[in-house]
Short mmCIF file of C-alpha atoms in Angstrom, two decimals:
data_model
loop_
_atom_site.label_atom_id
_atom_site.label_comp_id
_atom_site.label_asym_id
_atom_site.label_seq_id
_atom_site.Cartn_x
_atom_site.Cartn_y
_atom_site.Cartn_z
CA MET A 136 79.13 14.75 46.33
CA PHE A 137 81.73 17.17 45.48
CA LYS A 138 81.00 20.26 47.60
CA TRP A 139 81.64 23.56 45.65
CA LYS A 140 83.90 26.46 47.44
CA ARG A 141 83.77 29.86 46.32
CA THR A 142 87.20 31.40 45.18
CA SER A 143 88.63 34.44 46.33
CA SER A 144 87.86 36.41 43.34
CA GLN A 145 84.11 34.87 43.29
CA LYS A 146 84.01 36.36 46.95
CA LYS A 147 85.09 39.71 45.85
CA GLN A 148 83.00 39.82 42.99
CA ASP A 149 80.23 38.93 45.44
CA LYS A 150 81.01 41.50 47.75
CA SER A 151 81.19 44.18 45.09
CA GLU A 152 77.47 42.95 44.11
CA LYS A 153 76.34 43.52 47.37
CA LYS A 154 72.99 45.87 46.58
CA LEU A 155 73.02 49.46 47.68
CA ALA A 156 69.94 49.28 49.38
CA ASP A 157 71.25 46.53 51.55
CA ILE A 158 73.91 48.82 52.53
CA LEU A 159 71.87 51.59 53.33
CA GLU A 160 69.29 49.05 55.39
CA ALA A 161 72.45 47.92 57.31
CA ALA A 162 73.50 51.76 58.35
CA ASN A 163 69.93 52.75 59.28
CA ARG A 164 70.32 50.66 62.26
CA SER A 165 72.24 53.41 63.71
CA ALA A 166 71.04 56.48 65.35
CA ASP A 167 73.66 59.02 63.63
CA PHE A 168 72.20 57.64 59.99
CA THR A 169 69.92 59.58 57.95
CA SER A 170 68.55 59.25 54.54
CA PHE A 171 66.13 62.33 53.54
CA SER A 172 65.03 64.03 50.18
CA PRO A 173 65.72 68.11 50.05
CA LEU A 174 63.12 68.20 47.49
CA ASP A 175 59.41 67.92 47.66
CA ASN A 176 59.20 65.35 44.90
CA SER A 177 61.19 62.70 46.62
CA ARG A 178 62.90 62.61 43.19
CA ILE A 179 66.54 62.99 44.89
CA THR A 180 67.62 60.91 48.22
CA ILE A 181 70.75 61.93 50.10
CA SER A 182 71.99 59.40 52.73
CA CYS A 183 75.14 60.02 54.91
CA TYR A 184 76.14 59.70 58.73
CA THR A 185 75.50 63.16 60.74
CA THR A 186 78.26 62.39 63.04
CA LEU A 187 81.02 62.08 60.38
CA ILE A 188 79.54 64.83 57.90
CA ASP A 189 80.49 68.86 58.03
CA GLU A 190 76.92 69.86 59.16
CA LYS A 191 77.57 73.34 57.77
CA MET A 192 78.80 72.25 54.25
CA LEU A 193 75.53 70.31 53.96
CA HIS A 194 73.22 72.98 54.78
CA ARG A 195 75.15 75.98 53.41
CA VAL A 196 76.66 74.57 50.34
CA LEU A 197 74.93 71.22 49.26
CA LEU A 198 71.21 71.50 50.15
CA PRO A 199 70.82 75.09 48.62
CA ALA A 200 72.78 73.97 45.54
CA ILE A 201 70.54 71.32 44.72
CA GLN A 202 67.21 72.84 45.74
CA LYS A 203 67.92 76.06 43.30
CA ASN A 204 69.11 73.92 40.24
CA SER A 205 66.52 71.33 40.83
CA ASP A 206 64.92 71.63 37.61
CA SER A 207 68.26 71.42 35.41
CA LEU A 208 69.36 68.42 37.08
CA SER A 209 68.18 65.59 34.93
CA ASP A 210 71.56 63.19 35.28
CA LEU A 211 74.07 62.75 37.86
CA THR A 212 76.98 64.31 35.95
CA ASP A 213 75.28 67.85 36.22
CA LEU A 214 76.06 67.67 39.68
CA LYS A 215 79.63 68.71 39.07
CA ASN A 216 78.41 71.72 37.33
CA ILE A 217 75.57 72.70 40.13
CA ILE A 218 77.40 71.75 43.24
CA PRO A 219 80.47 73.81 44.18
CA LEU A 220 82.46 71.14 45.73
CA GLU A 221 85.32 68.90 44.63
CA GLY A 222 85.68 65.26 44.97
CA ILE A 223 82.05 64.42 43.32
CA GLU A 224 82.47 60.72 42.26
CA ILE A 225 79.63 58.95 40.08
CA THR A 226 80.08 55.01 40.13
CA GLU A 227 78.16 51.91 40.25
CA ASP A 228 80.71 50.46 42.56
CA THR A 229 78.49 49.55 45.91
CA SER A 230 81.67 48.33 47.93
CA GLU A 231 82.98 51.91 47.22
CA ALA A 232 79.74 53.53 48.08
CA GLU A 233 80.14 51.70 51.46
CA LYS A 234 83.55 52.65 52.27
CA LYS A 235 83.24 56.39 51.28
CA LEU A 236 79.96 56.33 53.38
CA ASN A 237 82.11 55.35 56.56
CA GLN A 238 84.81 57.75 55.81
CA GLY A 239 82.34 60.95 55.58
CA HIS A 240 80.64 61.41 52.29
CA ALA A 241 77.14 61.66 51.19
CA ILE A 242 75.44 59.27 48.67
CA LEU A 243 73.10 61.12 46.50
CA GLN A 244 70.40 59.17 44.35
CA LEU A 245 68.06 59.93 41.65
CA LYS A 246 65.01 58.11 41.11
CA GLY A 247 64.96 55.40 38.79
CA GLY A 248 68.68 55.40 38.36
CA GLY A 249 71.12 52.85 38.57
CA LYS A 250 74.06 54.93 39.53
CA PHE A 251 74.75 57.19 42.39
CA ALA A 252 77.05 59.80 43.62
CA LEU A 253 79.74 60.12 46.28
CA ILE A 254 79.99 63.72 47.59
CA ASN A 255 82.55 64.49 50.10
CA ILE A 256 81.28 66.77 52.67
CA ASP A 257 83.58 65.01 55.49
CA ASN A 258 84.95 67.07 58.41
CA PRO A 259 88.05 65.92 58.99
CA MET A 260 89.28 68.21 61.66
CA LYS A 261 86.06 67.42 63.87
CA GLY A 262 87.05 66.08 67.38
CA VAL A 263 90.79 66.50 66.44
CA ARG A 264 92.92 68.44 68.91
CA GLN A 265 94.08 71.70 67.35
CA ASN A 266 97.43 72.14 70.15
CA ASN A 267 100.19 70.66 68.61
CA LYS A 268 103.25 71.22 70.76
CA THR A 269 105.72 68.81 71.46
CA ASP A 270 104.95 67.86 75.27
CA ASN A 271 106.62 64.19 75.44
CA GLU A 272 109.91 65.55 73.30
CA PHE A 273 110.13 68.99 74.57
CA SER A 274 113.20 70.85 73.99
CA VAL A 275 114.35 74.55 75.30
CA ILE A 276 115.94 75.67 72.26
CA GLY A 277 114.27 75.23 68.85
CA PRO A 278 110.62 74.87 67.54
CA LYS A 279 107.80 73.31 69.22
CA LEU A 280 105.53 71.93 66.64
CA GLY A 281 104.37 68.66 66.13
CA PHE A 282 102.31 66.51 64.42
CA ILE A 283 98.46 66.17 65.21
CA GLU A 284 96.00 63.39 64.45
CA ASN A 285 95.16 64.61 61.34
CA LEU A 286 97.04 63.04 58.38
CA ASP A 287 96.31 66.12 55.87
CA THR A 288 97.63 68.75 58.38
CA ASN A 289 100.78 66.53 59.07
CA LEU A 290 101.64 66.38 55.62
CA HIS A 291 100.79 70.27 55.35
CA LEU A 292 103.78 70.37 58.08
CA LEU A 293 106.27 68.65 56.64
CA ARG A 294 105.84 70.42 53.21
CA ARG A 295 106.10 73.91 54.63
CA GLN A 296 109.48 72.58 56.10
CA LEU A 297 110.71 70.96 53.12
CA GLY A 298 109.79 73.60 50.10
CA THR A 299 110.79 71.12 47.30
CA THR A 300 108.80 68.93 44.50
CA ASP A 301 110.98 66.17 45.17
CA LEU A 302 109.29 65.59 48.43
CA VAL A 303 107.00 62.62 47.43
CA VAL A 304 103.98 61.14 49.68
CA GLU A 305 102.49 57.52 48.66
CA GLU A 306 99.08 56.81 49.95
CA HIS A 307 97.86 53.06 51.10
CA GLU A 308 94.78 52.05 52.97
CA VAL A 309 95.44 49.67 55.62
CA GLY A 310 93.08 47.82 57.94
CA SER A 311 90.25 46.04 56.74
CA MET A 312 87.54 47.52 58.85
CA SER A 313 89.24 50.75 59.49
CA LYS A 314 90.68 51.63 56.04
CA THR A 315 92.90 53.87 57.60
CA ARG A 316 95.27 56.42 55.42
CA VAL A 317 98.97 55.54 55.86
CA ALA A 318 101.36 57.71 53.81
CA ILE A 319 105.00 56.85 52.65
CA VAL A 320 107.00 60.07 52.62
CA TYR A 321 110.44 60.28 51.09
CA LEU A 322 112.87 62.56 48.76
CA ASN A 323 112.83 61.52 45.27
CA GLY A 324 116.51 61.61 44.21
CA ILE A 325 117.95 60.97 47.68
CA THR A 326 116.52 57.90 49.78
CA ASN A 327 117.42 54.70 48.38
CA PRO A 328 114.93 53.19 46.01
CA GLU A 329 115.09 49.89 47.96
CA PHE A 330 113.99 51.23 50.91
CA VAL A 331 110.85 52.85 49.30
CA GLN A 332 110.30 49.37 47.86
CA THR A 333 110.69 47.27 51.14
CA ALA A 334 108.36 50.12 53.26
CA ARG A 335 106.05 50.13 50.39
CA GLU A 336 105.82 46.31 49.85
CA ARG A 337 105.33 45.87 53.93
CA VAL A 338 102.63 48.39 54.38
CA LYS A 339 100.42 46.77 51.68
CA ASN A 340 100.67 43.67 53.25
CA VAL A 341 99.40 44.65 56.95
CA ASP A 342 96.53 42.24 57.68
CA PHE A 343 94.78 43.87 60.44
CA GLU A 344 91.22 45.03 61.28
CA VAL A 345 91.58 48.60 63.04
CA ILE A 346 94.83 50.70 62.89
CA HIS A 347 94.41 53.15 66.23
CA ASP A 348 97.81 54.34 66.19
CA ASN A 349 100.79 54.50 63.99
CA THR A 350 102.52 52.20 66.42
CA ILE A 351 100.99 49.36 65.28
CA VAL A 352 102.06 50.07 61.76
CA GLU A 353 105.49 49.70 63.18
CA GLN A 354 105.13 46.35 64.78
CA LEU A 355 103.60 45.09 62.26
CA ILE A 356 106.16 46.03 59.30
CA SER A 357 108.99 45.58 61.64
CA ASP A 358 112.18 43.46 61.01
CA ASN A 359 111.67 41.14 64.55
CA THR A 360 109.04 41.52 66.69
CA SER A 361 110.81 39.29 69.40
CA THR A 362 113.02 42.12 70.67
CA PRO A 363 112.53 44.85 73.37
CA PHE A 364 114.15 47.36 71.43
CA PRO A 365 111.99 49.57 68.95
CA PRO A 366 113.01 48.51 65.51
CA PHE A 367 112.07 52.22 64.20
CA LEU A 368 112.30 55.61 65.73
CA SER A 369 108.95 57.21 66.41
CA THR A 370 108.68 61.21 66.98
CA GLU A 371 106.37 63.72 67.12
CA ARG A 372 108.30 66.27 66.17
CA VAL A 373 107.90 68.00 62.76
CA ASP A 374 111.77 69.12 62.63
CA LYS A 375 113.02 65.54 63.47
CA ALA A 376 110.87 63.88 60.79
CA ALA A 377 111.91 66.69 58.16
CA HIS A 378 115.96 66.04 59.08
CA SER A 379 115.22 62.53 58.84
CA LEU A 380 114.01 62.89 55.09
CA ILE A 381 116.95 64.90 54.33
CA LEU A 382 119.20 62.36 55.41
CA GLY A 383 117.75 60.17 53.19
CA GLN A 384 115.54 58.02 55.50
CA ILE A 385 111.78 57.36 55.20
CA VAL A 386 108.64 58.95 56.96
CA ILE A 387 105.18 56.91 57.64
CA LEU A 388 102.39 58.65 58.72
CA ALA A 389 98.91 57.48 59.71
CA GLU A 390 95.33 59.04 60.09
CA GLY A 391 94.75 59.55 63.76
CA SER A 392 98.30 59.09 64.86
CA CYS A 393 100.30 62.14 66.06
CA TYR A 394 103.45 60.13 65.71
CA ALA A 395 105.82 59.58 62.88
CA ILE A 396 107.81 56.63 62.12
CA THR A 397 111.50 56.96 60.49
CA ALA A 398 113.36 54.45 58.90
CA PRO A 399 115.57 52.65 58.76
CA VAL A 400 117.49 53.68 61.83
CA SER A 401 120.44 52.88 64.11
CA ILE A 402 120.50 52.16 68.13
CA ILE A 403 122.89 55.71 68.09
CA GLU A 404 119.61 57.81 66.69
CA PHE A 405 117.37 56.93 69.71
CA PHE A 406 119.76 58.90 72.14
CA ASN A 407 120.38 62.15 69.96
CA SER A 408 118.31 64.95 71.13
CA PRO A 409 116.92 67.63 68.50
CA GLU A 410 118.40 70.28 70.93
CA ASP A 411 121.86 68.98 70.09
CA TYR A 412 121.63 70.19 66.51
CA TYR A 413 120.62 73.84 67.91
CA LEU A 414 123.28 74.43 70.57
CA SER A 415 126.77 74.68 69.81
CA TRP A 416 128.67 71.64 68.88
CA PHE A 417 130.70 71.82 71.93
CA GLN A 418 127.43 71.75 74.15
CA GLY A 419 125.42 69.21 71.99
CA SER A 420 128.34 66.68 72.19
CA PHE A 421 128.98 67.22 75.74
CA PHE A 422 125.41 66.55 76.56
CA ARG A 423 125.05 63.65 73.91
CA MET A 424 128.12 62.06 76.12
CA ILE A 425 125.83 62.51 79.34
CA ARG A 426 122.88 60.54 77.90
CA PHE A 427 125.31 57.73 77.04
CA PHE A 428 126.88 57.73 80.55
CA GLY A 429 123.32 57.91 81.89
CA VAL A 430 121.97 55.09 80.12
CA SER A 431 125.06 52.68 80.96
CA PHE A 432 124.63 53.68 84.50
CA SER A 433 120.97 53.16 84.49
CA VAL A 434 121.31 49.54 83.20
CA PHE A 435 124.50 48.41 84.99
CA ALA A 436 124.80 50.48 88.36
CA THR A 437 122.31 48.14 90.59
CA PRO A 438 123.27 44.88 88.89
CA ILE A 439 127.14 45.68 89.79
CA TYR A 440 125.59 46.53 93.32
CA VAL A 441 124.17 42.87 93.63
CA ALA A 442 127.36 41.17 92.13
CA VAL A 443 129.86 43.37 94.42
CA LEU A 444 128.18 42.73 97.82
CA THR A 445 126.81 38.83 96.79
CA PHE A 446 130.47 37.42 95.34
CA HIS A 447 133.19 40.40 94.94
CA TYR A 448 133.35 41.96 98.21
CA GLU A 449 137.43 42.01 97.74
CA ILE A 450 136.65 44.82 95.48
CA ILE A 451 135.43 47.28 97.50
CA PRO A 452 138.14 49.90 98.84
CA GLU A 453 138.51 50.20 102.65
CA ASP A 454 137.22 53.62 103.10
CA LEU A 455 133.93 52.54 101.37
CA LEU A 456 133.83 49.07 103.15
CA GLY A 457 132.74 50.91 106.48
CA PRO A 458 129.69 52.62 105.51
CA ILE A 459 128.33 49.90 103.55
CA ILE A 460 128.58 47.48 106.37
CA PHE A 461 127.10 50.47 108.67
CA SER A 462 124.27 50.73 106.36
CA ARG A 463 123.37 47.19 105.89
CA ALA A 464 123.95 46.02 109.52
CA ASN A 465 120.21 45.56 109.96
CA VAL A 466 118.88 44.79 106.78
CA PRO A 467 117.52 41.06 106.96
CA PHE A 468 117.36 40.34 103.22
CA PRO A 469 120.31 39.60 100.53
CA PRO A 470 121.39 42.50 98.26
CA PHE A 471 119.14 40.53 95.50
CA LEU A 472 115.67 40.98 97.34
CA GLU A 473 117.15 44.42 98.47
CA VAL A 474 117.33 45.76 94.88
CA LEU A 475 114.25 43.87 93.58
CA PHE A 476 112.03 45.62 96.22
CA LEU A 477 113.47 48.79 95.34
CA GLU A 478 113.25 48.49 91.75
CA ILE A 479 109.95 47.36 91.94
CA THR A 480 108.65 50.11 93.98
CA ILE A 481 110.37 52.56 92.00
CA GLU A 482 108.56 51.01 89.11
CA LEU A 483 105.02 51.10 90.77
CA LEU A 484 106.10 55.05 91.34
CA ARG A 485 106.56 55.68 87.97
CA GLU A 486 103.76 53.71 86.41
CA ALA A 487 101.28 55.25 88.93
CA GLY A 488 102.20 58.60 88.15
CA ALA A 489 102.11 58.15 84.59
CA ARG A 490 98.31 57.10 84.81
CA LEU A 491 97.23 59.78 87.00
CA PRO A 492 96.33 63.25 86.18
CA SER A 493 99.37 65.24 85.70
CA LYS A 494 99.28 67.44 88.90
CA ILE A 495 98.53 64.56 91.24
CA GLY A 496 101.03 62.69 89.04
CA GLN A 497 103.61 64.96 90.12
CA THR A 498 102.72 65.31 93.52
CA LEU A 499 102.45 61.24 94.10
CA GLY A 500 106.07 60.83 92.49
CA ILE A 501 107.89 63.44 94.95
CA VAL A 502 105.85 62.44 97.96
CA GLY A 503 105.98 58.81 97.44
CA GLY A 504 109.10 58.70 96.65
CA ILE A 505 110.34 60.76 99.76
CA VAL A 506 108.10 58.85 102.23
CA ILE A 507 108.63 55.34 100.61
CA GLY A 508 112.33 55.74 100.51
CA GLN A 509 112.45 57.22 104.33
CA ALA A 510 110.18 54.26 105.39
CA THR A 511 112.08 51.62 104.12
CA VAL A 512 115.28 52.69 105.27
CA GLU A 513 114.08 53.39 108.53
CA ALA A 514 112.36 50.07 108.74
CA ALA A 515 115.82 48.69 107.77
CA LEU A 516 114.51 47.16 104.65
CA THR A 517 116.93 48.69 102.55
CA SER A 518 120.09 50.58 103.28
CA ASN A 519 120.82 54.25 102.49
CA ILE A 520 123.71 53.83 99.87
CA LEU A 521 121.34 51.78 97.68
CA LEU A 522 118.59 54.09 98.01
CA ILE A 523 120.74 56.65 96.60
CA ILE A 524 121.90 54.05 93.59
CA VAL A 525 118.59 53.41 92.64
CA ALA A 526 117.26 56.67 92.65
CA LEU A 527 119.80 57.96 90.20
CA ALA A 528 119.51 55.04 88.45
CA ALA A 529 115.86 56.15 87.61
CA LEU A 530 117.00 59.70 86.94
CA SER A 531 119.39 58.24 84.30
CA SER A 532 117.05 56.63 82.60
CA PHE A 533 114.98 59.40 81.98
CA THR A 534 117.81 61.19 79.91
CA THR A 535 117.14 59.09 76.91
CA PRO A 536 115.24 61.59 74.60
CA ILE A 537 112.76 58.52 73.11
CA TYR A 538 110.42 57.06 75.40
CA LYS A 539 110.33 53.76 74.15
CA MET A 540 114.16 53.36 74.27
CA SER A 541 113.66 54.72 77.70
CA ASN A 542 111.03 51.88 78.41
CA THR A 543 113.65 49.30 76.96
CA ILE A 544 116.26 50.83 79.52
CA ARG A 545 114.03 50.16 82.27
CA LEU A 546 113.38 46.83 81.25
CA LEU A 547 117.01 45.27 80.54
CA ARG A 548 117.90 46.37 84.11
CA PHE A 549 116.24 43.26 85.61
CA PRO A 550 117.70 40.30 83.56
CA PHE A 551 121.11 41.84 84.43
CA ILE A 552 119.96 41.89 87.94
CA PHE A 553 118.87 38.15 88.23
CA LEU A 554 122.21 37.30 86.41
CA ALA A 555 124.32 39.36 88.74
CA ALA A 556 122.60 37.52 91.94
CA ILE A 557 123.21 34.24 90.18
CA TRP A 558 127.05 34.36 88.83
CA GLY A 559 128.29 37.83 89.95
CA GLY A 560 130.56 39.44 87.73
CA TYR A 561 130.52 36.73 85.27
CA GLY A 562 126.91 36.77 84.91
CA LEU A 563 127.26 40.27 83.69
CA ALA A 564 129.71 39.50 81.57
CA VAL A 565 127.28 36.59 80.00
CA GLY A 566 124.39 39.14 79.77
CA VAL A 567 126.49 41.68 77.82
CA VAL A 568 127.58 39.46 75.48
CA LEU A 569 124.10 37.96 75.08
CA LEU A 570 122.70 41.48 74.83
CA LEU A 571 125.30 42.31 72.17
CA GLY A 572 124.32 39.23 70.17
CA HIS A 573 121.24 40.21 69.91
CA LEU A 574 121.56 43.56 69.02
CA LEU A 575 124.03 42.38 66.34
CA ARG A 576 121.51 40.39 64.87
CA LEU A 577 118.78 43.02 64.75
CA LYS A 578 117.43 44.97 61.69
CA SER A 579 115.68 47.87 60.85
CA LEU A 580 114.16 47.96 57.38
CA GLY A 581 116.96 45.47 56.18
CA ILE A 582 119.77 47.80 57.36
CA PRO A 583 121.96 46.60 60.73
CA TYR A 584 120.88 48.02 63.84
CA MET A 585 124.47 48.47 65.43
CA VAL A 586 125.52 50.53 62.19
CA PRO A 587 127.86 52.69 62.07
CA LEU A 588 129.37 50.62 65.21
CA PHE A 589 129.17 47.06 63.41
CA PRO A 590 129.39 47.17 60.36
CA PHE A 591 131.91 49.87 61.43
CA ARG A 592 131.74 52.93 59.17
CA ALA A 593 133.95 55.50 60.18
CA ALA A 594 132.44 58.20 58.23
CA GLY A 595 129.00 57.85 60.47
CA MET A 596 130.83 58.20 63.46
CA GLY A 597 130.90 61.95 62.81
CA ASP A 598 127.35 62.42 64.45
CA ALA A 599 127.37 59.42 66.59
CA PHE A 600 128.93 59.95 70.27
CA ILE A 601 129.77 63.41 69.50
CA ARG A 602 128.44 65.64 66.94
CA LEU A 603 131.19 67.31 65.08
CA PRO A 604 130.46 70.84 63.56
CA TYR A 605 128.33 71.45 60.64
CA TYR A 606 130.99 72.09 58.03
CA LYS A 607 132.60 68.34 58.81
CA THR A 608 128.90 66.58 58.44
CA ASN A 609 127.85 67.61 55.01
CA LYS A 610 127.49 63.97 53.65
CA ARG A 611 124.80 61.87 54.42
CA PRO A 612 125.22 58.65 56.36
CA SER A 613 126.75 56.13 54.28
CA TYR A 614 124.97 53.23 55.42
CA LEU A 615 121.34 54.58 53.84
CA ARG A 616 123.25 54.50 50.30
CA THR A 617 121.43 57.58 49.57
CA GLN A 618 121.64 58.56 45.83
CA LYS A 619 123.17 62.14 46.64
CA ASP A 620 126.01 61.53 49.45
CA LYS A 621 126.77 65.41 50.03
CA ARG A 622 124.13 67.53 51.59
CA PHE A 623 125.86 70.68 50.70
CA SER A 624 129.11 72.01 50.04
CA PRO A 625 131.03 73.80 53.16
CA SER A 626 133.84 75.15 51.02
CA GLU A 627 131.24 77.32 49.28
CA ASN A 628 129.09 78.00 51.79
CA ASN A 629 131.48 78.65 54.34
CA ASN A 630 133.79 80.91 52.28
CA ARG A 631 135.43 83.37 54.86
CA GLU A 632 137.69 84.93 52.53
CA LYS A 633 134.65 86.94 50.81
CA ASP A 634 134.13 88.90 54.27
CA ILE A 635 134.61 92.72 54.58
CA ASN A 636 138.11 93.37 55.66
CA THR A 637 137.26 95.84 58.51
CA GLU A 638 141.16 96.46 59.33
#
């Protein structure tokens, strides 16, 4: 016998034909659901979740308007003239009613009618924090304004920064259960349409149940998920997201997330701080180079220590050989185990400090570092020199402005330690080659991750390792292939010939 199977279109039709009474009956199992009549004759029924709606709007706007004009209410279309609220929708679509009910809408029914009204009395700011300081991307100079967990507020902040009608916002619903609002923001006439189309298709094709944070969207739309490097740049700063839009990048925001995703990006951008652009170009370039040095030192300091003391004693200077022998005279472990013990101890302290409350975490990090470091040296479990190197490497990893890239730097250190313990300097060389090969294969929204280094773009180096003056960085990055290359004309904006001569 043939077994009849429903097609996907028939399943969707069955879902749309779900009766409203069944939806309300299922919702009535929850204690926070209510269904009542504002009139004595029970001609009108209002159903909603009390934990999602704005109760002041319900009792001060919706109910008084219905009770006052109940005699003139003969059809649902009259609600738009009676109730002073926007977003009133008259429909028969029960699937739309189920979705809107879970988003803070009230369902209004007339007795004996087939249609019903969906009235938006949602309170989007309920339970959302009002403090939007940039605690995780703090800068001494510059604005301290950051995103919060409300999408409309975040879009408002972006529009306040960029007062132009070319700022386009596309909204999509992601999550089969959560129906989370995800916005793709870009500048029309500047951003490459190919990037917008690619981001649009990837967001639409996301198949996930609940989107808790924008970082989930980042992982689901990334080019490569088998990499420790972040595919896109996440930021909580409004000025940084606005700067990315001006350059021609795309910004992705999600409801319930205080972080914005910018794409496409190169690896160089993860080491740029917003403060670089608020200082003079001399100071900004200096601090940026300090960060690049700190990242290199954090990754290679302890692996080089293991390689040198295990295989390459001959490269140690004579003046330094004595202190090293003296510090390791009573250490019973080889350099590999010695380094591994200290590195894991530092990571444990860092994780414990991050998970505890801020005051206790700071105390634990300081006291724990001092006590454990001093105790391990006195117990001859490690040497003084290695303790200094590990501490400096840990400090260097914190110079990275982006937290996700900082985690990547911490993770990369361990494979290099193992390679140095196995093959010494040759192991470090093999690790560098493998790392570069991996980076050269990575892409961010279809753009090479290593650009402007590879493929080499000389025009993009002006804002890479150093920050040139503004009048020399008036062009947008060439790898973004923007529709407008120039941001401003320095010959017009910096014409000093028009200055008043006071001589």
